[in-house]
GROMACS .gro file of C-alpha atoms in nm:
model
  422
    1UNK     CA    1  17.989  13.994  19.476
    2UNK     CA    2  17.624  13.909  19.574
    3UNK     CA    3  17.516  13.615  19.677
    4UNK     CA    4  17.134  13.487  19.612
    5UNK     CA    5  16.944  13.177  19.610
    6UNK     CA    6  16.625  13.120  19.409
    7UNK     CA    7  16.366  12.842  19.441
    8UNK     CA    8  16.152  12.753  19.175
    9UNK     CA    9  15.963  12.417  19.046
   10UNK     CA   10  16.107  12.359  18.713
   11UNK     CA   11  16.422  12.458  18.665
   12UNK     CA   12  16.509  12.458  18.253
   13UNK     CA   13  16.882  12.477  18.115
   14UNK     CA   14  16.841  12.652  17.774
   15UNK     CA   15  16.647  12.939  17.608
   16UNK     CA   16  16.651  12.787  17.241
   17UNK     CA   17  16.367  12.625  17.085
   18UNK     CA   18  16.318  12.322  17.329
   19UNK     CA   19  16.364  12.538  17.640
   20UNK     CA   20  16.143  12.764  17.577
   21UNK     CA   21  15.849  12.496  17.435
   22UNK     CA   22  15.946  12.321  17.746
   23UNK     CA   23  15.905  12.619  17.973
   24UNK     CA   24  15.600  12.747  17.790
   25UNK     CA   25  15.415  12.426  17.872
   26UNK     CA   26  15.544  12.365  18.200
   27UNK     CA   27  15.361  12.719  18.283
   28UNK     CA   28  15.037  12.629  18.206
   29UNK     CA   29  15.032  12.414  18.538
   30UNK     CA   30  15.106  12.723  18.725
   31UNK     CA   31  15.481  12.625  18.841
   32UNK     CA   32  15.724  12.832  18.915
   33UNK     CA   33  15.997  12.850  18.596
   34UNK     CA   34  16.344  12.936  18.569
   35UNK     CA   35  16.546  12.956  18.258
   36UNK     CA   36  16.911  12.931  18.271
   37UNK     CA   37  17.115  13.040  17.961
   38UNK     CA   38  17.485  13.149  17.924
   39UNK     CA   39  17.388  13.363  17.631
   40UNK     CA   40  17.266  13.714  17.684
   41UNK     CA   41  17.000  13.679  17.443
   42UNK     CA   42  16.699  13.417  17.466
   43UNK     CA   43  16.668  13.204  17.152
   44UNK     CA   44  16.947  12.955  17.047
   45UNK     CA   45  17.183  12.963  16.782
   46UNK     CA   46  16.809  12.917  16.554
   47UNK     CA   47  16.633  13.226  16.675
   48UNK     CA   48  16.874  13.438  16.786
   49UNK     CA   49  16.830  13.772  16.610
   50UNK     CA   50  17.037  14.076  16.552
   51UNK     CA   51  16.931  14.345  16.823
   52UNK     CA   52  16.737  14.548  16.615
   53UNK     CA   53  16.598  14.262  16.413
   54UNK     CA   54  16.262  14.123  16.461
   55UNK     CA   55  16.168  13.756  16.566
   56UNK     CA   56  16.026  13.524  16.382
   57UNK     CA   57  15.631  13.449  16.465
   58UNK     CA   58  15.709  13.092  16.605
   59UNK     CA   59  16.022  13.252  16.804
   60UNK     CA   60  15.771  13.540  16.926
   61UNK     CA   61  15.487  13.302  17.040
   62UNK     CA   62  15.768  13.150  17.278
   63UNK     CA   63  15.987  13.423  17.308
   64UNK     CA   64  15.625  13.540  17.479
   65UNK     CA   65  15.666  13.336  17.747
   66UNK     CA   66  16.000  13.480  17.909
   67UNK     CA   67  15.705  13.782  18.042
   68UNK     CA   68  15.467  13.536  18.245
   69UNK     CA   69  15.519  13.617  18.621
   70UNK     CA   70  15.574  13.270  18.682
   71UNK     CA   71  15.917  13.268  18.474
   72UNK     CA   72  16.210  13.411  18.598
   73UNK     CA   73  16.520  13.413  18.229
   74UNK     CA   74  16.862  13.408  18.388
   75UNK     CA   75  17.063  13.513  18.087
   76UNK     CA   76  17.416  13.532  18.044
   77UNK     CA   77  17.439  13.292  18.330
   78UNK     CA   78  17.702  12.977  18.376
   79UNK     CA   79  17.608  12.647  18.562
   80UNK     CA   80  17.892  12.572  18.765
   81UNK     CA   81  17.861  12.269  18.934
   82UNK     CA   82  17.562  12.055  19.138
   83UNK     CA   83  17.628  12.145  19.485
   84UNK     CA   84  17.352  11.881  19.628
   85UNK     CA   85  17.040  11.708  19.420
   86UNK     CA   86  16.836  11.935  19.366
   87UNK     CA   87  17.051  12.225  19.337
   88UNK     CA   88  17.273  12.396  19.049
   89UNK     CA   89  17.554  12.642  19.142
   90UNK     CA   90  17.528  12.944  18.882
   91UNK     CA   91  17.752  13.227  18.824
   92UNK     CA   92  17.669  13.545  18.600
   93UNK     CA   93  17.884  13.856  18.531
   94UNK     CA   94  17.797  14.018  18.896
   95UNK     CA   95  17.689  13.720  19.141
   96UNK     CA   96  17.719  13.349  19.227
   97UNK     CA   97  17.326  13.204  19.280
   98UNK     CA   98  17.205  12.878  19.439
   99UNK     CA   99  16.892  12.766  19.227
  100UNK     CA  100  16.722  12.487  19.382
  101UNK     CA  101  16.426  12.317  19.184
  102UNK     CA  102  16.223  11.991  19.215
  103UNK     CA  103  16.208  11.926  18.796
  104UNK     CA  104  16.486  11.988  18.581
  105UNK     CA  105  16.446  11.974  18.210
  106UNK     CA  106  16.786  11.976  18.013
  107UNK     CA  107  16.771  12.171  17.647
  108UNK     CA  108  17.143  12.209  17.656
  109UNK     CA  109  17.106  12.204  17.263
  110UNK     CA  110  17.431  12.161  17.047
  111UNK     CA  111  17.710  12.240  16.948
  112UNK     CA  112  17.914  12.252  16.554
  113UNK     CA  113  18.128  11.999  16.506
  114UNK     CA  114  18.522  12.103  16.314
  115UNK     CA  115  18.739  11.888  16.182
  116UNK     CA  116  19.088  11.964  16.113
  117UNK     CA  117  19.232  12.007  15.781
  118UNK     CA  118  19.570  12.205  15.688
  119UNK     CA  119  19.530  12.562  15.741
  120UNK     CA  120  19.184  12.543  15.918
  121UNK     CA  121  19.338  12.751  16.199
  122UNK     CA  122  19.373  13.032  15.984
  123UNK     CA  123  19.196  13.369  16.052
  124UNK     CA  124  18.901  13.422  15.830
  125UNK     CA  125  18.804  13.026  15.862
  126UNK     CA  126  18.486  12.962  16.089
  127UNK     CA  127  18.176  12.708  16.127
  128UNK     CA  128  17.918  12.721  15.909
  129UNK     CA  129  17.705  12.779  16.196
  130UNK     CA  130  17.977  12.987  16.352
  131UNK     CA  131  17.997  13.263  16.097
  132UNK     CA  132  17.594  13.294  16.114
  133UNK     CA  133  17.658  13.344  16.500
  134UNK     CA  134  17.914  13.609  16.372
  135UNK     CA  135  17.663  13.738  16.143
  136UNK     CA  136  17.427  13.796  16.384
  137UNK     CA  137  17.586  13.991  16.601
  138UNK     CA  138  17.732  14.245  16.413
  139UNK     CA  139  17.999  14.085  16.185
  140UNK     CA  140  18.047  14.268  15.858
  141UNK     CA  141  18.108  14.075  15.562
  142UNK     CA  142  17.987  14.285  15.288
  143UNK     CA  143  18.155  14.222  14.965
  144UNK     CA  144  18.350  13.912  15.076
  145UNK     CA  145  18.417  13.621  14.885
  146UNK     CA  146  18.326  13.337  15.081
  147UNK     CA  147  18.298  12.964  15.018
  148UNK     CA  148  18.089  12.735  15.253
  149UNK     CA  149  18.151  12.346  15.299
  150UNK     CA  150  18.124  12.088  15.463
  151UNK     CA  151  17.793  11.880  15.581
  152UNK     CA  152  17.424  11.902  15.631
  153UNK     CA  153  17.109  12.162  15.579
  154UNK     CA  154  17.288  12.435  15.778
  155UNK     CA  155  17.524  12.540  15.496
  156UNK     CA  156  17.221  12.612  15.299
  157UNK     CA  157  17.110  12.836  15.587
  158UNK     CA  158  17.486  12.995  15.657
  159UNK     CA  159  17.529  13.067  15.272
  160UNK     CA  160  17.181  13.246  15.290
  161UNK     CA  161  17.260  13.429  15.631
  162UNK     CA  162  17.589  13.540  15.456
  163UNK     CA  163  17.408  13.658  15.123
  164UNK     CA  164  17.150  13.845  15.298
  165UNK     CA  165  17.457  14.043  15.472
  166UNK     CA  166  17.627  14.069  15.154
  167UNK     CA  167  17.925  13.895  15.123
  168UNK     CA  168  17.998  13.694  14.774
  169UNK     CA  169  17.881  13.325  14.838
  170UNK     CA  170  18.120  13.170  14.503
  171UNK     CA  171  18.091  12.856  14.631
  172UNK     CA  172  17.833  12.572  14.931
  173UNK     CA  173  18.051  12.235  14.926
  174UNK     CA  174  17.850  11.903  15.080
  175UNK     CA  175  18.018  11.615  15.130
  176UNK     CA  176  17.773  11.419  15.040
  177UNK     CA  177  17.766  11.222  14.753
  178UNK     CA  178  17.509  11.307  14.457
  179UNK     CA  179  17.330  11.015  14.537
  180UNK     CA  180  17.257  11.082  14.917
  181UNK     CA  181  17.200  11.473  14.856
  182UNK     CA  182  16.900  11.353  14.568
  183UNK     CA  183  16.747  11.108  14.794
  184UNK     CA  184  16.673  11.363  15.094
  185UNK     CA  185  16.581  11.585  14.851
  186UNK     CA  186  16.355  11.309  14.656
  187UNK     CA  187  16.191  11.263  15.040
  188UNK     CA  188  16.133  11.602  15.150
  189UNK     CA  189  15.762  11.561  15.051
  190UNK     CA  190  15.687  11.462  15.388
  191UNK     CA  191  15.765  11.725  15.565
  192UNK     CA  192  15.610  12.042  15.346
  193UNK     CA  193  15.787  12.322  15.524
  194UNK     CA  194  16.101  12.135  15.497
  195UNK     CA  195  16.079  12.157  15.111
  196UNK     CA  196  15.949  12.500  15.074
  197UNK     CA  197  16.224  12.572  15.283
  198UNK     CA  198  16.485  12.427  15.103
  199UNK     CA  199  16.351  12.566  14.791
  200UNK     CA  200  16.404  12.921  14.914
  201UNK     CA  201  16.737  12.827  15.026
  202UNK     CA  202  16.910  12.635  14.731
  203UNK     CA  203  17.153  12.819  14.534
  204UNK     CA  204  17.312  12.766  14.206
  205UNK     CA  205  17.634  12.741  14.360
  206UNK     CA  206  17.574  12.399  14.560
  207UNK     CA  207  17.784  12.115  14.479
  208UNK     CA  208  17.748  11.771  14.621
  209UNK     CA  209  18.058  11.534  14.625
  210UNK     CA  210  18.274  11.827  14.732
  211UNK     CA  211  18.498  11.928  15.002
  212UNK     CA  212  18.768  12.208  15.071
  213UNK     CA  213  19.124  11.977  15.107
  214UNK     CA  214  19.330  12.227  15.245
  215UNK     CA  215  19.300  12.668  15.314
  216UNK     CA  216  19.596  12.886  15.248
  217UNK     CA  217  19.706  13.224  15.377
  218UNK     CA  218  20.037  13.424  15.477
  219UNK     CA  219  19.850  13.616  15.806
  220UNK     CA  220  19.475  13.517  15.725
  221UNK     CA  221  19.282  13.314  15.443
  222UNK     CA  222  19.404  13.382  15.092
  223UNK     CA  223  19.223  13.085  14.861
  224UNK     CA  224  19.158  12.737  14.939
  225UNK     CA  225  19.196  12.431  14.762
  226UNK     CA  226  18.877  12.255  14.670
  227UNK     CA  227  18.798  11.848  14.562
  228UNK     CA  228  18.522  11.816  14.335
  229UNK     CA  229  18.465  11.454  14.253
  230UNK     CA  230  18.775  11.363  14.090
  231UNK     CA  231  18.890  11.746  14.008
  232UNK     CA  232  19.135  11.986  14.234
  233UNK     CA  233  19.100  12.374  14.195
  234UNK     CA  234  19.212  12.664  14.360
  235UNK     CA  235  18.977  12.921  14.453
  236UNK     CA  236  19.019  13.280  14.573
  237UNK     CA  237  18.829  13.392  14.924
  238UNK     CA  238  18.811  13.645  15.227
  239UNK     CA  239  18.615  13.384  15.475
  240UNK     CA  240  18.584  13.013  15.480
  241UNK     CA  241  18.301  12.860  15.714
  242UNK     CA  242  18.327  12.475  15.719
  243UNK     CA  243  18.130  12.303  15.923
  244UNK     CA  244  18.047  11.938  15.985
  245UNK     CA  245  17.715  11.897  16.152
  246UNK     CA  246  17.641  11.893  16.483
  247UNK     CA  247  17.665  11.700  16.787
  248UNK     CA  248  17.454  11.711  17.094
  249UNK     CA  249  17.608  11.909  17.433
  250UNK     CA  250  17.620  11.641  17.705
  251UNK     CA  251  17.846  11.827  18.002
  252UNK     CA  252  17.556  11.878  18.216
  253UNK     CA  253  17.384  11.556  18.190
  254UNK     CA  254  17.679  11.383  18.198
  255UNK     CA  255  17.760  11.548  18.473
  256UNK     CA  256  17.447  11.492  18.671
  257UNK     CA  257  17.457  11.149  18.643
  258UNK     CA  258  17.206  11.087  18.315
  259UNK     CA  259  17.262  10.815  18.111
  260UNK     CA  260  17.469  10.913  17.751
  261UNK     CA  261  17.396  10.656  17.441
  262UNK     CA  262  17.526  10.734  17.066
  263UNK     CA  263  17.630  11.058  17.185
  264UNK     CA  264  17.344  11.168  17.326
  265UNK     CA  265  17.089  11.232  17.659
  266UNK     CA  266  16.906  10.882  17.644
  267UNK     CA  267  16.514  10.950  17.720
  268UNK     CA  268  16.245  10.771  17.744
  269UNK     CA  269  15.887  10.820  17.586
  270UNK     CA  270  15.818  11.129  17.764
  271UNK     CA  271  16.161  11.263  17.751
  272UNK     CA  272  16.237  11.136  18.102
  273UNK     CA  273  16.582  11.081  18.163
  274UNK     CA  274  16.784  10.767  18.327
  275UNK     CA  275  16.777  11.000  18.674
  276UNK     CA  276  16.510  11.093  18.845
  277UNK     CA  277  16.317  11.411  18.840
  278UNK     CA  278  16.499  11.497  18.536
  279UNK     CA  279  16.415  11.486  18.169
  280UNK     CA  280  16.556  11.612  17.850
  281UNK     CA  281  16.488  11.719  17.476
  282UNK     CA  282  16.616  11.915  17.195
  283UNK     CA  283  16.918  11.890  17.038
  284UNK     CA  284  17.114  11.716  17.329
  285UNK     CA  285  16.871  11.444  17.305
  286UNK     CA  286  16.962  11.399  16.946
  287UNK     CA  287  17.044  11.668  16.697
  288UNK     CA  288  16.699  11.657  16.452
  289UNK     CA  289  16.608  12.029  16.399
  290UNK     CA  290  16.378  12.327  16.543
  291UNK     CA  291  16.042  12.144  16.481
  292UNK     CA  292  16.138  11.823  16.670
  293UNK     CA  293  16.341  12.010  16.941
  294UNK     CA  294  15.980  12.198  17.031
  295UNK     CA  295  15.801  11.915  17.047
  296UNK     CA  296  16.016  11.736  17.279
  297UNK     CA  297  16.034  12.057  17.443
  298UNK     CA  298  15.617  12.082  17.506
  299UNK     CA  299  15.627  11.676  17.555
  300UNK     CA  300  15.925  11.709  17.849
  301UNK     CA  301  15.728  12.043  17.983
  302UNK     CA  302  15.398  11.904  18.027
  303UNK     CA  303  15.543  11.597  18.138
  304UNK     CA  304  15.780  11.759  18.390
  305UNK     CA  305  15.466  11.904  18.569
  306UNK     CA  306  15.194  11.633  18.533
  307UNK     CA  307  15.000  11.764  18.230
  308UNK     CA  308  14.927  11.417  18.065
  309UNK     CA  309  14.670  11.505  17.873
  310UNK     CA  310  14.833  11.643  17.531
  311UNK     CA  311  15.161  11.387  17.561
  312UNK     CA  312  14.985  11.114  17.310
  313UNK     CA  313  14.917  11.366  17.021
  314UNK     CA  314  15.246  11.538  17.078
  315UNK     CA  315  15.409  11.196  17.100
  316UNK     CA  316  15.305  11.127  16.741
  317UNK     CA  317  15.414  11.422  16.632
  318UNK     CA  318  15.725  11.383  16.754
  319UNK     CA  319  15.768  11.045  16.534
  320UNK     CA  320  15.709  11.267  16.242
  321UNK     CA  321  15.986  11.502  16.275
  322UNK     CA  322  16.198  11.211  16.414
  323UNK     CA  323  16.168  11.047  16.057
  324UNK     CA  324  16.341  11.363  15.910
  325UNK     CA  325  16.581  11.399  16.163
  326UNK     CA  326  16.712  11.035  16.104
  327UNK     CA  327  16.686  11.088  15.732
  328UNK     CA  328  16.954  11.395  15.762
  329UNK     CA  329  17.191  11.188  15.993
  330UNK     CA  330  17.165  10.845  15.734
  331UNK     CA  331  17.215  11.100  15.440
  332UNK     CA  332  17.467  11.355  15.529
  333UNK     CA  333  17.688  11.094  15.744
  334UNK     CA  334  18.067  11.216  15.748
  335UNK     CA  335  18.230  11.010  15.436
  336UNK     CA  336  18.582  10.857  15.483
  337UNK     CA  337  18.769  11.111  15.292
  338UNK     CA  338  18.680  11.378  15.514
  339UNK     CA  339  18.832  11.244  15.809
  340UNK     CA  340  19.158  11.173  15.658
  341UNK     CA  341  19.197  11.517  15.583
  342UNK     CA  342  19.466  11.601  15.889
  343UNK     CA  343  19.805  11.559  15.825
  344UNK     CA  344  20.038  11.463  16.115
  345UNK     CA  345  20.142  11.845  16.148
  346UNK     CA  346  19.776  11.977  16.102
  347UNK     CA  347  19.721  12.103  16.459
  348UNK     CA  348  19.371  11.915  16.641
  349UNK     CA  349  19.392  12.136  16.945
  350UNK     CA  350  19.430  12.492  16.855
  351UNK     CA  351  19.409  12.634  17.207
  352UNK     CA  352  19.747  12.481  17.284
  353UNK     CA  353  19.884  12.402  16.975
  354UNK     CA  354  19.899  12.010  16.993
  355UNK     CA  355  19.950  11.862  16.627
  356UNK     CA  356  19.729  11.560  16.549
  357UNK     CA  357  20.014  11.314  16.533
  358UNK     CA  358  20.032  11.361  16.883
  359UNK     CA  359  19.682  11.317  16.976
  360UNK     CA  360  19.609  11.013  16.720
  361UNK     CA  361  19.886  10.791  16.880
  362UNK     CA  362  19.728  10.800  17.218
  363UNK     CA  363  19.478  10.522  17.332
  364UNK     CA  364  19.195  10.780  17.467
  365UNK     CA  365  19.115  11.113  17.549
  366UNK     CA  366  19.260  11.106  17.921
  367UNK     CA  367  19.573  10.980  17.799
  368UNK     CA  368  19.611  11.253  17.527
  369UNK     CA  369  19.509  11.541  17.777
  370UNK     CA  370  19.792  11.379  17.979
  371UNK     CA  371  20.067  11.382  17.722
  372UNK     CA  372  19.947  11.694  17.541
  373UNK     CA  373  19.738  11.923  17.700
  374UNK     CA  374  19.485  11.852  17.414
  375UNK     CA  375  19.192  12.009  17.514
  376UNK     CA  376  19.327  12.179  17.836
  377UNK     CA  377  19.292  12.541  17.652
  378UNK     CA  378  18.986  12.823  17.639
  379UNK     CA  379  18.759  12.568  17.469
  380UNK     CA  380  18.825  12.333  17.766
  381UNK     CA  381  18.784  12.065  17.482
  382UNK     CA  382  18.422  12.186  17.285
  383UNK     CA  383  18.640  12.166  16.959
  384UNK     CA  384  18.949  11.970  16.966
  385UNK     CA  385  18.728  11.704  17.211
  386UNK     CA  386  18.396  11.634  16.966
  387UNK     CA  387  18.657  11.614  16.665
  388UNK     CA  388  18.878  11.351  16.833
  389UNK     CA  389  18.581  11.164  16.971
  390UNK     CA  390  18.427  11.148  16.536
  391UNK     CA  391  18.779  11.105  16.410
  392UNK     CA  392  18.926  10.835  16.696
  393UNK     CA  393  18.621  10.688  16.868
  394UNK     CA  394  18.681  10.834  17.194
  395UNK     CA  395  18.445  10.813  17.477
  396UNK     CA  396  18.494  11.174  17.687
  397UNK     CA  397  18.503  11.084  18.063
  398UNK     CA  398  18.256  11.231  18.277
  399UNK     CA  399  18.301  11.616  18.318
  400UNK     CA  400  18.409  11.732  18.723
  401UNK     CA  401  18.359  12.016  18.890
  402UNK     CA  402  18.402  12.307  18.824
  403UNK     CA  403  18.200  12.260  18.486
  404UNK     CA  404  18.386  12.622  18.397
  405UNK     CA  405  18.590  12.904  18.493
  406UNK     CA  406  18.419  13.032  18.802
  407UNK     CA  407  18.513  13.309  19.063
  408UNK     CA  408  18.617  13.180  19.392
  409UNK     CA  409  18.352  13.371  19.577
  410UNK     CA  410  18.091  13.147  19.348
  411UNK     CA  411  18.304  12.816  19.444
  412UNK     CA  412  18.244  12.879  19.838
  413UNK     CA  413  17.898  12.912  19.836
  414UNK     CA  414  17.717  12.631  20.022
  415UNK     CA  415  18.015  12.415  20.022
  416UNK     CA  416  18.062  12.400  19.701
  417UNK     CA  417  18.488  12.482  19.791
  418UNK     CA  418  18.539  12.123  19.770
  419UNK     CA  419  18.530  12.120  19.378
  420UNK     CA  420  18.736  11.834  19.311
  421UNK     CA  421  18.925  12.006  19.002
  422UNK     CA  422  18.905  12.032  18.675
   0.00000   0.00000   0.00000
C-alpha cells in the first residue's frame, strides 16, 4: 500500500455545495486547496449527477473549481483519525495519506434521518433522499408503484427524481399538518426561486396530515398501510422511500474538539468554529438548504484565508436564506404521532437486529451499545444512532479513533497505531 503525505493551506472536508463555495473562495487568495470527500463523485447528495448526465449551471460554476492548479479533489477518500493538530489521517481504496493543513473548513453536510415503524426493514423501503441517491446511480424503477412520506421539501424533490425515472408516484405523505404545510407555502414569496421551485415540483398526489403506519411484505414490500387524518387505507406498492428530514453530520467536529449545540457545528459570524484555525458551514452547521450552505461556504472560504472584504454583503445574505431555513425546521417539525410509531418488536438497529424495547429502556446511548450492540453494526450508528437521539433525547458521546474501518497499514502511519478503539 503507498504511503504519501500532502501539505496544503486549506484543507476542506466535503465536495457538496458548501465545500466547494468554500474552496472556490478560499482560491482566490492563492492558497493551496485540498478537498477531501468519501464519495467518488464531487457534488453532494444535491448535485450529484448520473455519469452521463450534465450539471447544473450553479453546480458547473463550482464544479469549475476542482481544475485550478491550486486544488488538489481527493475523492473516494475516508478521514480516519487526527494524528496531531494540524493533521488528518486519510485512507482511499489504494493508500493511507497524511494531509497536513494550517485552515480547515468542515462541510461535512448531512445526513437523512429514519425512524422506525413495523416493517421499515423491509426490502424495497428506502429514504426519501436515499432512493434519489439510488436513482442516481443507476437504480431502475421504471414502472414501479411507489409512495413517498414522511417530512420536509425533499419528498417533493424524491417524488420528482422518481417520476422523471419512471416509476408510478400514487402517493407524497407529509406529516405536517394542513395548517403548517399552507403557511410555508403562504411565505415562500420571499425567497422567489424557492416558489418557482416548488411550483414545478408539487404534484396532485401530495397530502398533508399523512403518514405511512406500518409496510407489509412476505420477502420484500407488498402495500403499506397509510393514516390520512382520521382515515386508514391500504395501498399497493413496489418501493417505499420515507424519510424524515435531515440532521447535520457532526463525527468530525466532534471529534476534533468543536463545540456541538442543537445538534449542530456551533459557529460564529464568520463561520469560525469553537477551535482554532477551524471553521464550518453547510449543512453540519445547520441543515437550511443549497443556497445557504454556499453562502456559508464563500463566507467560511474567504474568511479561512483573510479575504475580508466580501464577508459583510455575504453575511446579509446569509440572514436571508437563514429565514427560510428556520421557517422549514418550525414548519415541518416531527409531530408526536410519528414517533410513536415503533412497537416494542419493531427493530431500531437493523445492522444487529436489536428491537426497540431494548434500546428505549436504557438510560443513554453508551448504555444501550453496552447491553445491545445497538449501533455496533455496518452503519456504526448513522441510522439506528440519529433515530434514538430524535426519539429518546440522547446525547452521542464523542466519536474515538478510528473514525472508520481502516487498513492497518493506514493505522501505523505516523503513530497513529495507538488508536484507542472504537
Amino acid at each position: 500500500m503507498k504511503q504519501e503525505r500532502l501539505s496544503v493551506d486549506v484543507a476542506i472536508v466535503g465536495a457538496g455545495p458548501a465545500g466547494l463555495s468554500a474552496a472556490r473562495a478560499a482560491a482566490k487568495s492563492g492558497a493551496t486547496v485540498a478537498i477531501v470527500d468519501d464519495n467518488p463523485r464531487a457534488g453532494g447528495q444535491i448535485w450529484r449527477q448520473a455519469a452521463t448526465a450534465a450539471p447544473t449551471s450553479a453546480a458547473a460554476e463550482r464544479l469549475a473549481i476542482l481544475r485550478q492548479p491550486n486544488v488538489t479533489h481527493l475523492a473516494a477518500t475516508r478521514i480516519v483519525a487526527e494524528t496531531q493538530p494540524g493533521t488528518l489521517l486519510l485512507e482511499d481504496d489504494e493508500r493511507g495519506l497524511l494531509l497536513d493543513y494550517r485552515t480547515l473548513i468542515l462541510c461535512c453536510g448531512a445526513r437523512e434521518l429514519l425512524l422506525p415503524f413495523p416493517g421499515w426493514t423491509l426490502p424495497g423501503v428506502t429514504g426519501a433522499g436515499g432512493l434519489q441517491a439510488l436513482i442516481k446511480y443507476g437504480l431502475d424503477v421504471r414502472g414501479q408503484r411507489t409512495v413517498i412520506a414522511g417530512s420536509g421539501p425533499l419528498l417533493l424533490a424524491s417524488a420528482a427524481t422518481a417520476r422523471q425515472a419512471g416509476a408510478r408516484v400514487s402517493h407524497v405523505l407529509e406529516q405536517a399538518a394542513w395548517g403548517d404545510v399552507a403557511g410555508f407555502g403562504a411565505g415562500l414569496w420571499r425567497w422567489p426561486s424557492k416558489l418557482a421551485q416548488a411550483a414545478k415540483l408539487v404534484t396532485a398526489v401530495y397530502r398533508p396530515d399523512a403518514h405511512v403506519v406500518e409496510a407489509f411484505g412476505d420477502k420484500r414490500l407488498e402495500r403499506v398501510r397509510i393514516r390520512h387524518g382520521d382515515r386508514e387505507f391500504d395501498v399497493d406498492c413496489d418501493r417505499l422511500a420515507c424519510g424524515f428530514g435531515l440532521v447535520p453530520n457532526t463525527v468530525l467536529p466532534s471529534h476534533l474538539g468543536c463545540r456541538i449545540e442543537n445538534g449542530a457545528v456551533a459557529v460564529d459570524a464568520h463561520q469560525r468554529t469553537s477551535r482554532d484555525g477551524h471553521f464550518a458551514a453547510g449543512e453540519c452547521t445547520g441543515v437550511g438548504g443549497s443556497e445557504l450552505a454556499m453562502v456559508e461556504g464563500e463566507i467560511a472560504g474567504y474568511a479561512a484565508t483573510g479575504q475580508t472584504a466580501p464577508l459583510a454583503a455575504l453575511v446579509a445574505r446569509r440572514a436571508h436564506w437563514q429565514a427560510f431555513a428556520d421557517s422549514v425546521r418550525e414548519r415541518f417539525a416531527i409531530r408526536e404521532p410519528i414517533r410513536r410509531l415503533a412497537r416494542p418488536d419493531t427493530l431500531l438497529c437493523r445492522c444487529e437486529d436489536v428491537r426497540f424495547d431494548t434500546v428505549a429502556r436504557e438510560p443513554g446511548w453508551t448504555a444501550a451499545k453496552l447491553q445491545s450492540r445497538c449501533g455496533m453494526g455496518a452503519c456504526q450508528g448513522r441510522v439506528c444512532g440519529a433515530a434514538a437521539q430524535a426519539l429518546f433525547g440522547w446525547t452521542p458521546p464523542v466519536p474515538r479513533t478510528p473514525l472508520v474501518p481502516a487498513r492497518v497499514g493506514t493505522l501505523m502511519l505516523d503513530g497513529a497505531a495507538s488508536c484507542d478503539g472504537a
